[in-house]
Tab-separated table of C-alpha atoms in Angstrom:
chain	number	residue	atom	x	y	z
G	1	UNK	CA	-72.245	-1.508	-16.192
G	2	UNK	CA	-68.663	-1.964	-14.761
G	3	UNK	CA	-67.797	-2.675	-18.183
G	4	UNK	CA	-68.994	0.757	-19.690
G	5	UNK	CA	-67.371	2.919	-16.843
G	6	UNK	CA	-64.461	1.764	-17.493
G	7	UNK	CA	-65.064	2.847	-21.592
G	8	UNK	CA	-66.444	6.199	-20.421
G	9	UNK	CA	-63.377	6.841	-17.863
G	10	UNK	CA	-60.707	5.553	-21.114
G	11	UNK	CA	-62.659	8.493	-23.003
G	12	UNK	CA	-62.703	11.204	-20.388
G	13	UNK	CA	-58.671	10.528	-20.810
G	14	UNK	CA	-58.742	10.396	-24.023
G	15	UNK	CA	-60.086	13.262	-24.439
G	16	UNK	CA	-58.155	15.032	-21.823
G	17	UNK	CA	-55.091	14.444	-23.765
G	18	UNK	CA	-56.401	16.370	-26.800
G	19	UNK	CA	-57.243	19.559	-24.877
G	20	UNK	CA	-56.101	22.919	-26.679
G	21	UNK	CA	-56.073	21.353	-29.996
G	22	UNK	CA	-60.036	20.403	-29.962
G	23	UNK	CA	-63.100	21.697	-29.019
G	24	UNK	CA	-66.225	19.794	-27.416
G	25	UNK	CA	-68.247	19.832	-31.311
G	26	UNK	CA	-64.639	18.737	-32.770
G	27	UNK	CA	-64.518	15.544	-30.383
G	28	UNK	CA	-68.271	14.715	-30.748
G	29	UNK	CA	-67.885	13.953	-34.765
G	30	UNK	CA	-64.425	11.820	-34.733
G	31	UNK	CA	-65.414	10.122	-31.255
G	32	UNK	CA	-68.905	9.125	-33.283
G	33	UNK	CA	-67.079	8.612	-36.448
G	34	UNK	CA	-64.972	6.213	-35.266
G	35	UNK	CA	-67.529	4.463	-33.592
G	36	UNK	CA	-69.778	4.243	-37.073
G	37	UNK	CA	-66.633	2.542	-38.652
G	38	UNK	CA	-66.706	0.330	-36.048
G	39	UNK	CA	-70.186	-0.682	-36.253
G	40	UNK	CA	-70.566	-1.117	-39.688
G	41	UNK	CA	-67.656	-3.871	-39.343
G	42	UNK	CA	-69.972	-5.207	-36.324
G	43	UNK	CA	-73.284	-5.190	-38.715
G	44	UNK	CA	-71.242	-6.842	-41.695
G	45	UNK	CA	-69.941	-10.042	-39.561
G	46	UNK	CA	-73.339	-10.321	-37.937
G	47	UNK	CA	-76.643	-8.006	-39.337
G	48	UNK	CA	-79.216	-7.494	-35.575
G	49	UNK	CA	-82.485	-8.795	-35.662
G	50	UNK	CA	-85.054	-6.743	-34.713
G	51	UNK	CA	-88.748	-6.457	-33.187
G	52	UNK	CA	-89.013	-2.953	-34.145
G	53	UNK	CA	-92.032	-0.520	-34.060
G	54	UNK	CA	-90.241	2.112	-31.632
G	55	UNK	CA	-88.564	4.481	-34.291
G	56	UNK	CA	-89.651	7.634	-32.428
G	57	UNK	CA	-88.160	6.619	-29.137
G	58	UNK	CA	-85.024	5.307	-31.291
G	59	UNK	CA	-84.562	9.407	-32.421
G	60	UNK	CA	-84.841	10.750	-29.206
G	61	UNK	CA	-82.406	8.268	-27.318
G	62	UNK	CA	-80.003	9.306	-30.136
G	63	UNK	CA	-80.776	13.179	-29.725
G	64	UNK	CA	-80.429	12.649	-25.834
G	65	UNK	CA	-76.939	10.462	-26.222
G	66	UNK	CA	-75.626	13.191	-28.512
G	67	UNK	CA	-76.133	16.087	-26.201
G	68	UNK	CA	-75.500	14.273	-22.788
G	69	UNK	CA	-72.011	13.869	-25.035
G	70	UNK	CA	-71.526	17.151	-25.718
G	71	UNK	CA	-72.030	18.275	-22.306
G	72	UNK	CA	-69.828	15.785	-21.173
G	73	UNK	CA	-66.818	16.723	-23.513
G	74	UNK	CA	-67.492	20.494	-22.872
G	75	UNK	CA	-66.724	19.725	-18.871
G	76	UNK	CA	-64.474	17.695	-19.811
G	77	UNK	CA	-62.200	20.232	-21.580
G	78	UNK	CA	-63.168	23.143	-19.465
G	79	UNK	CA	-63.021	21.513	-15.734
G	80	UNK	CA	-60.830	18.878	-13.946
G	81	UNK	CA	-61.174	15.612	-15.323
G	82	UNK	CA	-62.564	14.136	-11.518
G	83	UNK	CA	-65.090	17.203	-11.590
G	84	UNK	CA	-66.324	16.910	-15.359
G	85	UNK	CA	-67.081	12.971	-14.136
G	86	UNK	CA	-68.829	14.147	-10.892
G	87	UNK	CA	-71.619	16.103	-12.825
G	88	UNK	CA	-72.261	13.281	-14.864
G	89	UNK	CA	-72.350	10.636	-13.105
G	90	UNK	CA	-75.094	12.671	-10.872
G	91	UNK	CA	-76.994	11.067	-13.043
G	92	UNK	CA	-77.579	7.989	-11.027
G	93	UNK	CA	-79.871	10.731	-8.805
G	94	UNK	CA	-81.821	11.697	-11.652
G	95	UNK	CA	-82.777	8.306	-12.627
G	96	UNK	CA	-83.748	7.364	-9.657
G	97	UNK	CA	-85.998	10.531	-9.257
G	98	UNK	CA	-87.241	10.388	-12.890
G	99	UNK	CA	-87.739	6.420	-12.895
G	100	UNK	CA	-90.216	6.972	-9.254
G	101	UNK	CA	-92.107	10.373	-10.881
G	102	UNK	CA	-92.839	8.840	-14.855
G	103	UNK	CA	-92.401	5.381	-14.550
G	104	UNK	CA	-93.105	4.475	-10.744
G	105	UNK	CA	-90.127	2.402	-9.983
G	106	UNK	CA	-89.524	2.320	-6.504
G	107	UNK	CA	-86.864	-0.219	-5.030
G	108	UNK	CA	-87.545	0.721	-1.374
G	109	UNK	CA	-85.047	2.701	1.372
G	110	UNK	CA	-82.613	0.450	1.307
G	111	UNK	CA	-81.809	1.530	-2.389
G	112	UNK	CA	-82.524	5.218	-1.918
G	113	UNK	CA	-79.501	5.002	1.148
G	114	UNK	CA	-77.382	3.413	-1.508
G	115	UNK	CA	-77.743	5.750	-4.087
G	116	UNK	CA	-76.866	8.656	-1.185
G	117	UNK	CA	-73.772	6.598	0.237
G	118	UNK	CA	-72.907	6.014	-3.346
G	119	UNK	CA	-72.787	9.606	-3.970
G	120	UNK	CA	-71.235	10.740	-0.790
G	121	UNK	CA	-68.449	8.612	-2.036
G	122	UNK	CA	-68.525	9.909	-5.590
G	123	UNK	CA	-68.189	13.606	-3.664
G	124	UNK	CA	-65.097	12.231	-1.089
G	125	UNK	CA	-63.222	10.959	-4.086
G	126	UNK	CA	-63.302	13.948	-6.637
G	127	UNK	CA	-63.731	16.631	-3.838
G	128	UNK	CA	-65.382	18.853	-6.622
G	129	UNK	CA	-63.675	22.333	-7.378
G	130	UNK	CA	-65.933	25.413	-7.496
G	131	UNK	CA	-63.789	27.845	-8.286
G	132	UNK	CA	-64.961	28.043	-12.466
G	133	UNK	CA	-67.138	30.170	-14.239
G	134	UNK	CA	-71.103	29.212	-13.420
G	135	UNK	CA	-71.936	28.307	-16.959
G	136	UNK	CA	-69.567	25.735	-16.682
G	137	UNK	CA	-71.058	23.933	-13.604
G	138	UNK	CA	-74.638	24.705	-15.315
G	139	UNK	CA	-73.634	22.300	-18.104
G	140	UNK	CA	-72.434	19.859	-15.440
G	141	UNK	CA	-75.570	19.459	-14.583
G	142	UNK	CA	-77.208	19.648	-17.594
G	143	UNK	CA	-74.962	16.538	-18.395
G	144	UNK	CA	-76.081	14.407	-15.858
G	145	UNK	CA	-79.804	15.483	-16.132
G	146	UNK	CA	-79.968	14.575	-19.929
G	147	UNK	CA	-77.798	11.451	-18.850
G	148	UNK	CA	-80.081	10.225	-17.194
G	149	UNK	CA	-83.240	10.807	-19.308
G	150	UNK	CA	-80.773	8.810	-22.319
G	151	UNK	CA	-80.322	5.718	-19.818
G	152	UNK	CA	-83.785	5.615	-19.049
G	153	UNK	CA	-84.739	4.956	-22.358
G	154	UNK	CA	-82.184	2.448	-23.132
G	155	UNK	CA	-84.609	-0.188	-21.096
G	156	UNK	CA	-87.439	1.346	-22.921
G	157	UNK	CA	-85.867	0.349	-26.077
G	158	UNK	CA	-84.159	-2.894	-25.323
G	159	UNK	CA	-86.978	-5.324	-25.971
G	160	UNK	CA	-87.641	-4.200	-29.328
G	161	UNK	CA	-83.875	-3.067	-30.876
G	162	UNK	CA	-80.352	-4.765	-30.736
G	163	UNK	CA	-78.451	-2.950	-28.512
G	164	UNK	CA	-75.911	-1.911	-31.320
G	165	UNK	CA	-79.212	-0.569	-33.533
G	166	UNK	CA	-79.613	1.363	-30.203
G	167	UNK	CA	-75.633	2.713	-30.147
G	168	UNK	CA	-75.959	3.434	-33.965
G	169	UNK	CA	-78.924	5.603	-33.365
G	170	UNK	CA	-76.766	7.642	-31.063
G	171	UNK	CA	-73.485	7.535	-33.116
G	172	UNK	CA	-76.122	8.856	-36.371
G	173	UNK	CA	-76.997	11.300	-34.493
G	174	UNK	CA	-73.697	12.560	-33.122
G	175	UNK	CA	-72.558	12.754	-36.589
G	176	UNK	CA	-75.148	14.040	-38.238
G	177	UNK	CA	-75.821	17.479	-35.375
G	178	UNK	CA	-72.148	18.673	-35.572
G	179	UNK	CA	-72.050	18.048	-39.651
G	180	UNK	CA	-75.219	20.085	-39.403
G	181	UNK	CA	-73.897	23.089	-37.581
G	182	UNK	CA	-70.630	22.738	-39.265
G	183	UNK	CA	-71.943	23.324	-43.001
G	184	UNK	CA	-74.707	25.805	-41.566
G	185	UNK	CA	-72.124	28.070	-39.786
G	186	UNK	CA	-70.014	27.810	-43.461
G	187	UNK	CA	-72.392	28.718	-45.496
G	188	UNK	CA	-74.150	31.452	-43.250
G	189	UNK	CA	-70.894	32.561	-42.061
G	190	UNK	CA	-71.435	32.097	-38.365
G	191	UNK	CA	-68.638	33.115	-36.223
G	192	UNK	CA	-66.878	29.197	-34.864
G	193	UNK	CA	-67.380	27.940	-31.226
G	194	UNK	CA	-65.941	25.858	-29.213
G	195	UNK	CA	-69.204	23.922	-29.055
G	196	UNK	CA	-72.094	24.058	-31.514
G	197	UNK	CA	-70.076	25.890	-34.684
G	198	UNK	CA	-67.641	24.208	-35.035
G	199	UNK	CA	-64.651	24.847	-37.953
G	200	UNK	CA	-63.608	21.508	-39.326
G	201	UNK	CA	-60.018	20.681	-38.264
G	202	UNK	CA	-57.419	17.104	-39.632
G	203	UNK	CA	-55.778	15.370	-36.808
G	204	UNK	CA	-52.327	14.885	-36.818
G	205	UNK	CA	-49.545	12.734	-35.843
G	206	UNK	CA	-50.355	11.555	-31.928
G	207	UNK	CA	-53.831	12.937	-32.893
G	208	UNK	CA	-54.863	10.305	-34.708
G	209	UNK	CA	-53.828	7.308	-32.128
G	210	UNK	CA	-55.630	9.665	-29.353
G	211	UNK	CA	-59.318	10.174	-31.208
G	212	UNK	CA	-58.919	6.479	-32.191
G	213	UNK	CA	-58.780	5.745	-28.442
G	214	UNK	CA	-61.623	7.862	-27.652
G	215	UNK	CA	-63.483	6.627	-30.141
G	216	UNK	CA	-63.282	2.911	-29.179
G	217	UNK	CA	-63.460	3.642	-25.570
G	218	UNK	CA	-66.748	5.382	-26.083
G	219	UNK	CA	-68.419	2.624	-28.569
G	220	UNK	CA	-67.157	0.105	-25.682
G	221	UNK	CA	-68.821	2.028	-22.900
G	222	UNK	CA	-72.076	2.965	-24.935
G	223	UNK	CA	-72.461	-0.709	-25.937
G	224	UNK	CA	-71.944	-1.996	-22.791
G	225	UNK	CA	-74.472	0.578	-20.896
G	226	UNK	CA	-77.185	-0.216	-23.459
G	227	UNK	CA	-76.583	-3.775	-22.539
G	228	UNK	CA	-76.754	-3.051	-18.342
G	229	UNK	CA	-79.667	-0.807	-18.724
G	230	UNK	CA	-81.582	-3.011	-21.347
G	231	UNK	CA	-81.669	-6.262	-18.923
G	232	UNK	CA	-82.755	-4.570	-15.555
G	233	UNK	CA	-84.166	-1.477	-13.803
G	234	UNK	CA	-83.164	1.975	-14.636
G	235	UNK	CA	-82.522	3.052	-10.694
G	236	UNK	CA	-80.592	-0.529	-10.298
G	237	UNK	CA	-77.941	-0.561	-12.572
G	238	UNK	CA	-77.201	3.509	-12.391
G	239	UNK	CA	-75.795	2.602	-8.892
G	240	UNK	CA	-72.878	0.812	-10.439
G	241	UNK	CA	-71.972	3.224	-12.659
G	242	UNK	CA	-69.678	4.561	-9.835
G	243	UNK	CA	-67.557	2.284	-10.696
G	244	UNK	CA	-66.238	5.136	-13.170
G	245	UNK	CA	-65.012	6.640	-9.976
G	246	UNK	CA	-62.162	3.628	-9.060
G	247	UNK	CA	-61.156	3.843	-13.293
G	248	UNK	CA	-60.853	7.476	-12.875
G	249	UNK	CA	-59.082	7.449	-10.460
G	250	UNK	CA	-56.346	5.093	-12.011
G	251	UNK	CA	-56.318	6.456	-15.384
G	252	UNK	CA	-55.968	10.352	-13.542
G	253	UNK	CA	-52.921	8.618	-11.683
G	254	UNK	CA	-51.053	7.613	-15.370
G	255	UNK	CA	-52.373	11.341	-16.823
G	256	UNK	CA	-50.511	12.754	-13.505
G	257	UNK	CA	-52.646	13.237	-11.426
G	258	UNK	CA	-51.554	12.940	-7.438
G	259	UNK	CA	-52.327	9.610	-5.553
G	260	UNK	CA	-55.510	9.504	-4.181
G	261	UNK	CA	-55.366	10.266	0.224
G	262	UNK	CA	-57.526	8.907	3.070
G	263	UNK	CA	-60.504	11.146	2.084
G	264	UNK	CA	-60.600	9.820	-2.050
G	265	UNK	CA	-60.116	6.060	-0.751
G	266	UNK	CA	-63.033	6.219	2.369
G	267	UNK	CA	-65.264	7.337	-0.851
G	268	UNK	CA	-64.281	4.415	-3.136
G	269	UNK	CA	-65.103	2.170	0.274
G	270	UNK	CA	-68.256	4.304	-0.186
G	271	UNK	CA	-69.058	2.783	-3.811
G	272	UNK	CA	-68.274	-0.521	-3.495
G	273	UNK	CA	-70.400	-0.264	-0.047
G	274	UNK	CA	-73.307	1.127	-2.593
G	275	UNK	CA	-72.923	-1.604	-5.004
G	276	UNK	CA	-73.244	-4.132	-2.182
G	277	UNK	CA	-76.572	-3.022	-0.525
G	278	UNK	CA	-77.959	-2.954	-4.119
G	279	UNK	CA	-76.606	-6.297	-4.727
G	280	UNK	CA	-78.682	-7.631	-1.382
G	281	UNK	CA	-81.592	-5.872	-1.789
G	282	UNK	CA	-81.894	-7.073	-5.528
G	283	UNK	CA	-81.933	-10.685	-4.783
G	284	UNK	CA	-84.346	-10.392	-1.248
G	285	UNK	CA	-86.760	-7.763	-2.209
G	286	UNK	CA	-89.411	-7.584	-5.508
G	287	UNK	CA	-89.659	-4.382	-7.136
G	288	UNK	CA	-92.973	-2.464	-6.182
């Protein structure tokens, strides 16, 4: 999971650098078309093996994946970097509340304290902005709701799919949605959007080296999440995905972004305190 934060924090940067010359839809296709090249060289050196018999589920982690990204990407470009990363990774809340309501996965107090201290820190270090548009903070949230519900699945799936047949179902399906939209609003001649609509657009020069980054970071990140979330509990393994927070951080630092003071470093002790009373109360206390 500390592996994949650091691909989804490479991405939010990568994709930070190509503000004003694309749009959310725009960096959904080339970050998922990269990734498909990538893949298929993956699947040709070694094909996955299979159990199977959960194609339905398969569809809608994909359909979930593709618009957690496009929420995501949409922040992303419109907010702060640190903020756009907030609202996500509020996902480790949902989880939590979703895994106790639908799948009754309940890891005791001690976990429930981490997940708060873990977000207290997550809320010291990015010190959220509210001065945007509502819509924009609506999405936020929307990102780390549908997050969540995508994660979830991931150890639904795991048993019966290789975890790159689980990334490919995502990276199909963030190809496929903005192709979609793109021909429909061509041929009904649909005003473009910055987010569903989109008009298709070549990268160039820099371009190129920047969506190649984003789209390598991401297929890093996604594999390695599937990976986390496929070998233990939903609510477990969210808690470390504040580890995006510390890579964040950094990579804001080399984007320009000011050191981080007294306030931003109390919340990283925050997160690593998180990931520690997770740690203990993993290896003393069976799940209920």
């Amino acid at each position: 999971m500390v592996l994949a934060a650091m691909g989804f924090s490479l991405m939010g940067g990568s994709a930070k650098l190509l503000k004003g010359n694309f749009n959310a839809g725009q960096l959904v296709f080339f970050r998922n078309l990269v990734g498909a090249i990538g893949l298929a060289i993956v699947f040709i050196i070694k094909p996955p093996v299979n159990r199977g018999g959960k194609f339905h589920w398969l569809i809608f982690r994909g359909l979930m994946g593709t618009i957690a990204l496009y929420t995501l990407l949409y922040c992303v470009l419109h907010l702060p970097l640190s903020t756009a990363m907030t609202y996500n990774l509020t996902s480790a809340v949902f989880i939590a509340l979703f895994s106790f309501l639908f799948f009754k996965e309940y890891h005791g107090p001690a976990v429930m304290l981490a997940v708060i201290i873990g977000f207290v820190g997550m809320l010291l270090v990015y010190k959220p902005n509210m001065h945007y548009p509502w819509y924009y903070h609506a999405v936020g949230l929307l990102s780390g709701i549908v997050s969540a519900v995508a994660y979830i699945t991931l150890g639904r799936l795991a048993p019966y799919y290789d975890a790159r047949v689980i990334v490919s179902s995502f990276i199909f399906c963030g190809i496929l949605i903005p192709s979609l939209f793109m021909i429909t609003g061509q041929l009904a001649h649909i005003p473009h959007d910055t987010f569903f609509f989109i008009q298709w657009k070549w990268p160039h020069g820099i371009e190129w080296l920047y969506l190649s980054c984003l789209g390598l970071a991401a297929l890093f990140g996604q594999y390695f999440v599937t990976k986390a979330y496929g070998a233990d509990k939903a609510g477990i393994v969210s808690v470390f995905g504040y580890s995006n927070i510390i890579f964040s951080v950094f990579i804001g630092l080399i984007l320009g972004d000011p050191f981080p003071g007294i306030v931003s470093w109390s919340g990283i002790c925050c997160i690593i305190l998180s990931g520690i009373i997770i740690s203990l109360v993993k290896r003393r206390a069976p799940v209920v």
